Amino acid sequence: MKIVIIGLGSAGFAAALAAKKQDRNAEIVIIDKKDYDLVHPCGLPFYLEGKIKDINSLRHNLGLDRMNIKKHDNSEVIGIDVKDKKVIFKDKKANINTERYNKLIIAIGARPFVPPIPGIENAYKALDIKDVEKIKSKLENTKKAVIIGAGAIGLEKAIALKENGIKVTIIDIMKNILPNLIDLDISSLLEGYLKEEGIDVMLGKSIKKIEKDRVVMEDASIEVDMIILAAGVRPNLELLDDMQIEKERGIIVDERMQTSIKDVYAAGDCIQSVSLINKKTFSALLATTAYKQGTIAGINAAGGKIEYDGSLGTFVSKIGSMEIAATGFNSEFAKKSGYEIVMGKAKAAIKPDWFPGSKKLTLKIVAEKGSGKILGAQAMGEEGAASRINVISTAIKSEMTLKELIGLELAYCPAVSDVKDVLLIAAELALRKIR
Amino acid sequence: MSEELKFPDNLRYSKEHQWVKVEDGIALVGISDFAQSQLTDVVFVELPEVGSVVEQNSVMSTIESVKSVSDVYAPVSGEVIEINQELEDNPEKVNEDCYVSGWIAKIKVKDESELDNLMAAEEYKKFVSENNERS
């Protein structure tokens, strides 16, 4: 059994590891563009900010030799011949080389989306380690920066630059922060926090053009000395153009991560994920999802049998001192997907308010009105957002109703939590709207 | 609690910590900054029904915070003609902005002379500080 994996990110690595565990005798070959093993891209903003001092700590050596996994580094795949079952690539010496496969796993990820704005080439991309090193080297001479895109990557970069004493303006064409991930009311809370931190936020604004030191919008323009592009990512699909592989925004796979082509699997940012809630496709674009999907692809490719039942898009981001997390559907998305919903929102102290250093958390829960089934939740505060969202993610996965959620027994100690958790308060408020 | 409670001059206040602003015979009603600071984080506002008739100092609505359930009294008599639906989904407006977006109801005032039973800002401020050493 020979398994070839294209791409060594979270999905590719998870696939290699899982395949090796499944079949210790499998021959595994990875073809990757980079000259090192794995990077932790989610750590990059913390390097920019200065919390992580050494960028090399984000480059991870996987010890592939030890695992007897072969890797072609600095190599670019130029074609996949699905008839002859071989991958054609340009190796690090620029020679054309091939690797035959019994099973192929495509884990080629995504790249930054570049909106069609005149002058956009003046903006720095911010996705990979090289982009971020470039930005870091310019920080000293930067006073004003514009970040295009109010997604998690944009927000984390904004905080990082602000911590370097730079005046930051975030611009997004959408009306809320973390578009599609959180509701407008939670977005407004986050916007308020960013403003308190001295970061300007301009939402619902489209950029007309970018000049060397100026970002021009419909009704305003901002002088800048650095522009960072963080307008989302798109799956890398060009490589697959000649293949008759089924794809939409990303590669379409079944629950075993198999593509429409026999013996070809795909995982991670390059595929269309499936929602655990309504089984419809969406772009998860999360390292956690990629890792899970890679594992499923690896096990199946190596002869195992395992299915993936879908993603909730559970995420957390730390924006300055704020933790913001969400899972499942937000209210807007739930309504768009045809659900009649109820919501419960509460802001309460995580620890009893008499306990020193108690912080508040806002938590909003969305459920289906008829069944009371939980559809999603969003939380924001200085601590405790992710841990509660993880509980709700678990609840959604086990198809719990609000009533069942309220019945959960959660741990209490004043130094850690309160007798009645904000999560339960929000669930109760939502339930009341059903009765 | 909050060191800088607000007591806008253009409002009248009740002993039950409601505020009222009357314009053209219509009273805009809410709870005072002091009241919201005592309640702490509001999680639910049970709004009165439009068309219901309330008496001065009768219960017209209920506000729940994480650790309390408190009645809201009508500061004037009359018919409820409008309620702040926004509070159904965003009850925290009562904390954030009790005098503007956190209003609770509009009442068609039956008898404007009832306003004399209410306090002006300075008087209410004094009332609050005398009755609540904690604040």
XYZ file of C-alpha atoms in Angstrom:
570
model
C 0.000 0.000 0.000
C 1.450 3.310 -1.029
C -0.215 6.522 0.027
C 0.814 9.860 -1.451
C -0.210 13.018 0.393
C -0.061 16.396 -1.299
C 0.418 19.211 1.189
C 1.764 19.202 4.725
C -0.498 21.384 6.802
C -2.810 20.291 9.612
C -4.821 17.992 7.317
C -1.812 16.473 5.534
C 0.049 15.833 8.768
C -2.999 14.308 10.468
C -3.561 12.098 7.410
C 0.049 10.850 7.413
C -0.036 10.104 11.117
C -3.401 8.362 11.020
C -2.444 6.291 7.963
C 0.752 5.192 9.653
C -1.121 4.190 12.795
C -3.684 2.312 10.728
C -1.165 0.411 8.643
C 2.401 0.337 9.974
C 3.629 -1.117 6.714
C 2.063 1.471 4.458
C 4.525 3.438 2.361
C 3.739 7.095 2.871
C 5.085 9.889 0.717
C 4.389 13.579 1.246
C 4.907 16.183 -1.449
C 5.067 19.704 -0.050
C 6.008 23.196 -1.170
C 7.728 24.305 2.017
C 11.341 23.797 3.075
C 10.343 22.867 6.631
C 7.743 20.486 8.016
C 4.811 22.240 9.629
C 4.007 25.766 10.650
C 1.476 26.793 13.257
C -0.194 29.676 11.376
C -2.558 30.460 14.250
C 0.517 31.394 16.285
C 1.691 34.020 13.783
C -0.261 37.000 15.206
C 1.282 36.325 18.617
C 4.729 36.515 17.045
C 3.822 39.857 15.437
C 2.510 41.107 18.755
C 5.736 40.115 20.491
C 4.300 37.453 22.804
C 6.185 34.769 20.898
C 9.782 35.921 20.551
C 11.255 33.377 18.170
C 9.456 32.719 14.907
C 11.279 29.407 14.590
C 9.279 28.107 17.526
C 6.310 28.140 15.142
C 8.146 25.925 12.680
C 7.679 22.394 13.783
C 9.929 19.469 12.948
C 7.754 16.387 12.794
C 10.491 13.768 12.781
C 9.123 12.189 9.609
C 12.308 10.161 9.084
C 11.788 8.473 12.411
C 8.293 7.514 11.330
C 9.671 6.281 8.011
C 7.573 8.810 6.101
C 9.232 10.150 2.969
C 8.903 13.819 2.119
C 9.697 15.790 -1.008
C 10.152 19.335 0.244
C 10.340 22.474 -1.893
C 8.325 20.587 -4.433
C 5.432 21.737 -6.523
C 2.833 19.373 -7.880
C 2.126 20.119 -11.520
C -0.271 17.343 -12.382
C -2.201 14.359 -11.160
C -2.728 11.458 -13.526
C -5.672 9.585 -12.091
C -5.606 6.901 -14.813
C -2.004 5.881 -14.194
C -2.344 6.831 -10.525
C 0.663 9.069 -10.358
C 1.528 12.571 -9.171
C 3.854 14.657 -11.308
C 5.850 17.323 -9.519
C 8.804 19.647 -9.830
C 11.248 18.640 -7.105
C 13.624 20.907 -5.199
C 16.242 20.610 -7.920
C 13.610 21.716 -10.427
C 13.557 18.270 -12.017
C 10.270 16.769 -13.104
C 9.610 13.784 -10.887
C 6.719 11.401 -10.316
C 5.334 9.372 -7.449
C 2.917 6.527 -8.073
C 0.151 5.907 -5.567
C -2.427 3.358 -4.566
C -4.262 6.017 -2.604
C -3.896 9.769 -2.910
C -4.777 12.370 -0.274
C -5.127 15.975 -1.411
C -4.536 18.432 1.423
C -3.436 21.524 -0.456
C -5.167 24.083 1.722
C -6.220 27.589 0.827
C -4.586 30.871 -0.004
C -5.527 34.484 0.715
C -8.413 35.849 -1.283
C -7.287 38.937 -3.171
C -10.254 41.227 -3.804
C -10.256 42.988 -7.163
C -9.214 46.419 -5.885
C -6.850 48.577 -7.959
C -3.530 48.789 -6.132
C -4.178 45.734 -3.942
C -0.654 44.518 -4.773
C 0.559 47.136 -2.279
C -1.044 45.164 0.539
C 0.791 42.552 2.560
C -0.739 39.130 2.773
C -0.828 37.746 6.260
C -1.393 34.020 6.042
C 1.973 32.314 5.996
C 5.204 32.655 7.865
C 6.976 34.532 5.067
C 4.213 37.140 4.871
C 4.378 37.687 8.590
C 8.180 37.947 8.646
C 7.897 40.654 5.997
C 5.337 42.556 8.062
C 7.426 42.179 11.216
C 10.481 43.688 9.509
C 8.480 46.788 8.581
C 6.794 47.385 11.931
C 9.424 49.749 13.239
C 8.800 52.267 10.474
C 5.032 51.947 10.555
C 2.780 54.458 12.262
C -0.573 53.903 10.594
C -1.945 50.685 9.202
C -5.107 49.542 7.507
C -6.305 45.979 7.769
C -8.631 44.829 5.029
C -11.004 42.300 6.531
C -12.573 41.961 9.975
C -12.273 38.183 10.205
C -10.286 36.441 12.918
C -6.996 36.823 11.033
C -7.588 40.545 10.495
C -8.591 41.162 14.113
C -5.644 39.264 15.550
C -3.276 41.180 13.284
C -4.948 44.453 14.309
C -4.277 43.797 17.985
C -0.715 42.706 17.205
C 0.001 45.941 15.340
C -1.665 48.052 18.007
C 0.586 46.451 20.608
C 3.483 47.688 18.487
C 2.228 51.263 18.873
C 0.650 51.454 15.442
C -2.630 53.267 14.784
C -4.843 50.644 13.177
C -8.006 50.916 11.106
C -9.936 47.789 10.167
C -12.109 48.017 7.063
C -14.638 45.422 5.983
C -17.276 45.414 3.294
C -19.610 43.434 5.577
C -21.710 45.027 8.291
C -20.344 42.945 11.114
C -17.095 41.803 12.598
C -16.279 38.119 12.099
C -18.778 38.091 9.240
C -20.964 34.983 9.024
C -19.622 33.732 12.339
C -21.378 35.900 14.894
C -24.555 37.973 15.102
C -24.643 41.724 14.837
C -25.223 42.274 18.574
C -22.147 40.270 19.565
C -20.228 41.969 16.758
C -21.202 45.354 18.229
C -19.807 44.304 21.607
C -16.519 43.366 19.994
C -16.514 46.562 17.975
C -16.937 48.518 21.213
C -13.960 46.721 22.719
C -11.758 47.364 19.669
C -12.645 51.060 19.794
C -11.748 51.173 23.487
C -8.403 49.734 22.486
C -7.964 52.625 20.073
C -8.575 50.589 16.926
C -10.847 52.204 14.344
C -13.410 49.925 12.758
C -15.115 50.834 9.488
C -17.814 48.351 8.566
C -19.961 48.165 5.445
C -17.283 50.086 3.532
C -15.889 49.073 0.209
C -12.432 50.147 -0.835
C -12.307 51.796 -4.247
C -8.585 51.857 -4.721
C -5.285 51.644 -2.947
C -2.596 54.174 -3.610
C 0.945 53.953 -2.315
C 0.176 55.609 1.000
C -3.577 55.897 0.926
C -6.670 53.718 1.075
C -9.547 55.308 -0.807
C -13.157 54.494 -0.024
C -16.420 55.815 -1.442
C -16.685 58.694 1.018
C -13.370 58.798 2.859
C -9.718 58.061 2.526
C -7.056 57.096 5.035
C -3.357 57.791 4.926
C -1.325 54.718 5.766
C 2.127 53.277 5.681
C 1.091 49.655 5.835
C -1.853 47.730 4.404
C -2.561 44.165 5.421
C -4.859 41.955 3.410
C -6.995 39.612 5.480
C -10.102 39.285 3.354
C -10.535 35.558 3.797
C -9.116 32.611 1.926
C -10.036 30.508 -1.089
C -9.273 26.818 -1.620
C -6.315 26.060 -3.878
C -8.090 24.359 -6.757
C -6.139 25.321 -9.904
C -4.091 22.161 -9.695
C -7.253 20.136 -10.080
C -8.607 21.952 -13.130
C -7.654 19.150 -15.514
C -9.059 16.445 -13.274
C -12.696 15.493 -13.501
C -13.021 15.981 -9.768
C -16.285 17.191 -8.343
C -15.921 20.599 -6.723
C -17.821 23.737 -5.822
C -16.109 26.318 -3.666
C -13.956 23.436 -2.493
C -13.501 19.771 -3.362
C -16.601 17.693 -2.667
C -15.994 14.633 -0.507
C -18.178 11.977 1.064
C -18.235 11.098 4.764
C -15.113 8.965 4.303
C -13.315 11.971 2.754
C -13.334 10.314 -0.680
C -13.574 12.592 -3.668
C -15.545 11.769 -6.792
C -12.412 10.038 -8.139
C -11.644 6.515 -7.002
C -8.791 6.189 -4.500
C -8.444 9.957 -4.196
C -9.223 11.529 -0.822
C -9.174 15.173 0.232
C -9.195 17.009 3.558
C -8.779 20.422 5.149
C -9.194 23.946 3.780
C -9.317 22.730 0.157
C -12.607 20.847 0.616
C -16.208 21.750 1.223
C -16.966 20.792 4.791
C -20.364 19.482 5.749
C -22.432 20.965 8.557
C -23.161 18.568 11.385
C -26.518 20.304 11.843
C -28.120 20.256 8.411
C -25.555 18.255 6.375
C -25.191 21.127 3.913
C -21.761 22.127 2.649
C -19.909 25.123 4.052
C -16.332 26.318 4.380
C -15.070 25.522 7.866
C -11.495 26.762 7.332
C -10.349 25.730 10.782
C -7.203 23.895 11.816
C -9.237 21.652 14.116
C -11.601 20.615 11.321
C -8.681 20.092 8.938
C -6.940 17.860 11.478
C -10.077 15.764 12.004
C -10.749 15.424 8.307
C -7.104 14.546 7.650
C -7.308 11.805 10.262
C -10.448 10.364 8.640
C -8.843 10.504 5.186
C -5.647 8.855 6.467
C -7.440 5.972 8.203
C -9.673 5.262 5.213
C -6.835 5.525 2.701
C -4.825 3.033 4.749
C -7.613 0.492 4.679
C -9.620 1.449 7.751
C -13.241 2.413 7.827
C -14.353 5.554 9.564
C -16.879 8.272 8.813
C -16.985 11.964 9.567
C -20.378 13.327 10.530
C -19.675 16.987 9.952
C -18.386 20.169 11.517
C -19.961 22.838 13.691
C -17.312 25.409 12.881
C -16.479 25.691 16.580
C -13.869 28.399 17.009
C -12.245 30.660 19.557
C -10.123 33.712 18.992
C -8.281 35.865 21.472
C -8.592 39.480 20.416
C -6.450 41.428 22.867
C -7.857 40.566 26.288
C -11.141 39.325 24.827
C -11.960 35.727 24.188
C -14.579 35.295 21.494
C -15.936 31.895 20.606
C -18.836 30.371 18.716
C -20.233 27.074 17.531
C -22.988 25.949 15.185
C -25.389 28.393 13.567
C -25.742 32.039 14.530
C -29.279 33.423 14.481
C -28.952 35.002 11.046
C -27.631 31.830 9.476
C -30.222 29.662 11.246
C -33.042 31.826 9.889
C -31.535 31.773 6.404
C -31.364 27.996 6.625
C -35.095 27.877 7.263
C -35.240 27.381 11.017
C -37.755 29.070 13.233
C -35.637 29.989 16.226
C -35.593 31.235 19.791
C -32.652 32.961 21.409
C -31.437 33.522 24.924
C -28.716 35.981 25.754
C -27.189 36.691 29.131
C -24.268 38.663 30.435
C -23.120 37.471 33.811
C -20.055 37.173 35.964
C -18.102 33.965 35.445
C -17.208 33.852 39.126
C -19.492 35.208 41.869
C -19.459 39.011 41.730
C -18.103 39.127 45.300
C -15.027 37.182 44.240
C -11.979 39.346 43.429
C -11.195 39.583 39.732
C -14.542 38.284 38.558
C -15.027 38.871 34.829
C -18.211 39.030 32.832
C -19.133 36.881 29.881
C -21.889 37.491 27.340
C -23.364 34.291 25.985
C -26.051 33.916 23.360
C -27.679 30.634 22.516
C -29.812 29.818 19.488
C -32.281 26.931 19.387
C -34.993 25.588 17.121
C -38.371 26.814 18.327
C -40.382 23.659 17.725
C -38.029 21.027 19.072
C -35.921 23.129 21.424
C -32.851 21.585 19.788
C -29.748 23.662 20.201
C -28.412 25.095 16.949
C -25.560 27.319 18.046
C -24.036 29.752 20.493
C -21.674 32.687 20.686
C -19.753 33.961 23.682
C -17.492 36.887 24.408
C -15.666 38.005 27.522
C -12.258 38.213 29.114
C -12.349 34.568 30.086
C -14.467 31.453 29.900
C -15.847 31.865 26.369
C -14.229 28.787 24.821
C -14.963 26.459 27.719
C -18.679 27.229 27.537
C -18.807 27.067 23.766
C -17.168 23.636 24.013
C -19.994 22.494 26.283
C -22.540 23.747 23.772
C -20.669 22.140 20.886
C -20.928 18.852 22.779
C -24.624 19.494 23.374
C -25.289 20.111 19.675
C -23.362 17.000 18.684
C -25.494 14.913 21.021
C -28.637 16.640 19.722
C -29.604 18.055 23.088
C -32.564 20.335 23.626
C -32.525 23.488 25.749
C -34.280 21.598 28.508
C -31.609 18.912 28.527
C -28.866 21.518 28.454
C -30.333 23.267 31.478
C -30.179 19.939 33.273
C -26.405 19.749 32.933
C -24.388 19.662 36.120
C -21.468 22.067 35.841
C -18.531 22.364 38.226
C -18.565 25.184 40.780
C -16.017 26.887 42.995
C -15.979 30.672 43.511
C -12.391 30.953 42.301
C -13.428 29.316 39.039
C -17.167 29.618 38.379
C -20.557 30.605 39.783
C -23.362 28.478 41.194
C -25.556 29.134 38.195
C -23.487 29.460 35.082
C -24.187 32.095 32.424
C -24.592 29.227 29.973
C -27.540 27.888 31.950
C -29.031 31.358 32.384
C -28.958 31.950 28.625
C -30.455 28.530 27.938
C -33.254 29.192 30.416
C -34.067 32.512 28.785
C -34.250 30.825 25.393
C -36.448 28.046 26.751
C -38.840 30.600 28.202
C -39.495 31.881 24.682
C -40.676 28.434 23.631
C -43.156 28.011 26.454
C -21.264 50.277 42.354
C -20.896 52.902 39.708
C -19.395 56.129 41.010
C -20.910 58.268 38.337
C -24.618 57.640 38.237
C -26.492 59.874 35.849
C -29.565 61.880 36.765
C -30.642 63.829 33.666
C -32.249 67.169 34.521
C -35.053 66.923 31.974
C -36.661 63.865 33.629
C -38.914 63.287 36.642
C -38.279 60.368 38.966
C -40.373 58.131 41.216
C -39.443 56.686 44.604
C -39.498 53.268 42.947
C -36.647 54.461 40.694
C -38.539 54.937 37.466
C -37.962 57.944 35.275
C -40.478 59.648 33.054
C -40.326 62.213 30.296
C -43.613 63.721 29.132
C -43.995 65.232 25.693
C -47.342 66.123 24.113
C -49.224 64.079 26.684
C -47.104 60.942 26.101
C -44.847 59.686 28.880
C -41.673 57.852 27.986
C -40.818 55.560 30.897
C -37.793 53.610 32.049
C -35.764 52.735 35.118
C -33.103 55.027 36.524
C -29.374 54.636 36.310
C -29.347 53.924 40.027
C -31.937 51.160 39.581
C -30.046 49.473 36.745
C -26.795 49.651 38.702
C -28.490 47.905 41.641
C -30.042 45.225 39.467
C -26.708 44.495 37.766
C -26.885 42.632 34.479
C -30.438 42.582 33.160
C -31.250 39.349 31.332
C -35.005 39.630 30.806
C -37.610 42.366 30.625
C -41.232 41.350 30.803
C -42.895 44.164 28.940
C -46.434 45.423 29.615
C -49.069 44.763 26.996
C -49.877 47.525 24.573
C -53.385 48.753 25.340
C -53.208 47.874 29.023
C -54.189 50.587 31.474
C -51.881 51.276 34.406
C -52.266 53.292 37.581
C -49.539 55.466 39.022
C -47.330 53.300 41.274
C -48.912 50.033 40.100
C -46.766 47.211 38.739
C -46.499 47.425 34.959
C -43.552 45.210 34.122
C -40.860 42.969 35.580
C -37.119 43.113 35.124
C -34.943 40.107 35.795
C -31.247 40.232 36.311
C -28.981 37.282 36.946
C -29.800 37.337 40.638
C -33.026 39.285 40.988
C -36.589 39.666 39.830
C -37.878 43.211 40.332
C -41.144 44.921 39.606
C -41.290 48.072 37.548
C -43.960 50.533 38.664
C -45.836 52.878 36.390
C -44.712 56.406 37.289
C -47.947 57.853 35.857
C -51.454 56.564 35.160
C -52.640 55.966 31.624
C -52.743 53.605 28.689
C -49.647 51.804 27.439
C -49.441 52.765 23.781
C -46.009 51.451 22.836
C -43.386 49.129 24.288
C -39.684 48.777 23.564
C -39.648 45.503 21.617
C -35.879 45.810 21.258
C -35.567 44.744 24.906
C -36.911 41.282 24.094
C -33.709 40.340 22.339
C -31.375 42.901 23.884
C -32.379 43.403 27.530
C -28.856 44.635 28.292
C -29.882 47.977 26.777
C -31.402 48.699 30.191
C -27.897 48.550 31.668
C -26.083 50.195 28.827
C -28.366 53.106 28.127
C -31.278 53.241 30.572
C -32.389 56.753 29.628
C -32.416 56.423 25.845
C -32.422 53.056 24.056
C -33.283 51.230 27.305
C -36.733 52.845 27.666
C -39.506 50.428 28.593
C -42.880 51.853 27.578
C -44.811 54.869 26.351
C -47.898 55.763 28.338
C -50.663 58.110 27.228
C -50.871 60.236 30.349
C -54.276 60.404 32.007
C -53.568 63.239 34.395
C -50.477 65.398 34.055
C -50.902 66.691 37.594
C -49.611 63.292 38.755
C -46.174 64.483 37.693
C -46.190 66.637 40.804
C -45.950 63.434 42.856
C -42.585 62.738 41.214
C -39.176 64.177 41.971
C -36.919 66.467 39.966
C -33.372 65.290 39.272
C -31.709 67.042 42.254
C -34.345 65.815 44.672
C -34.147 62.252 43.384
C -30.370 62.284 43.579
C -30.629 63.300 47.204
C -33.288 60.637 47.790
C -30.985 57.984 46.352
C -27.971 59.008 48.409
C -29.982 59.247 51.643
C -31.686 55.907 51.172
C -28.776 53.936 49.904
C -25.554 54.283 51.790
C -24.082 51.534 49.683
C -24.080 53.557 46.487
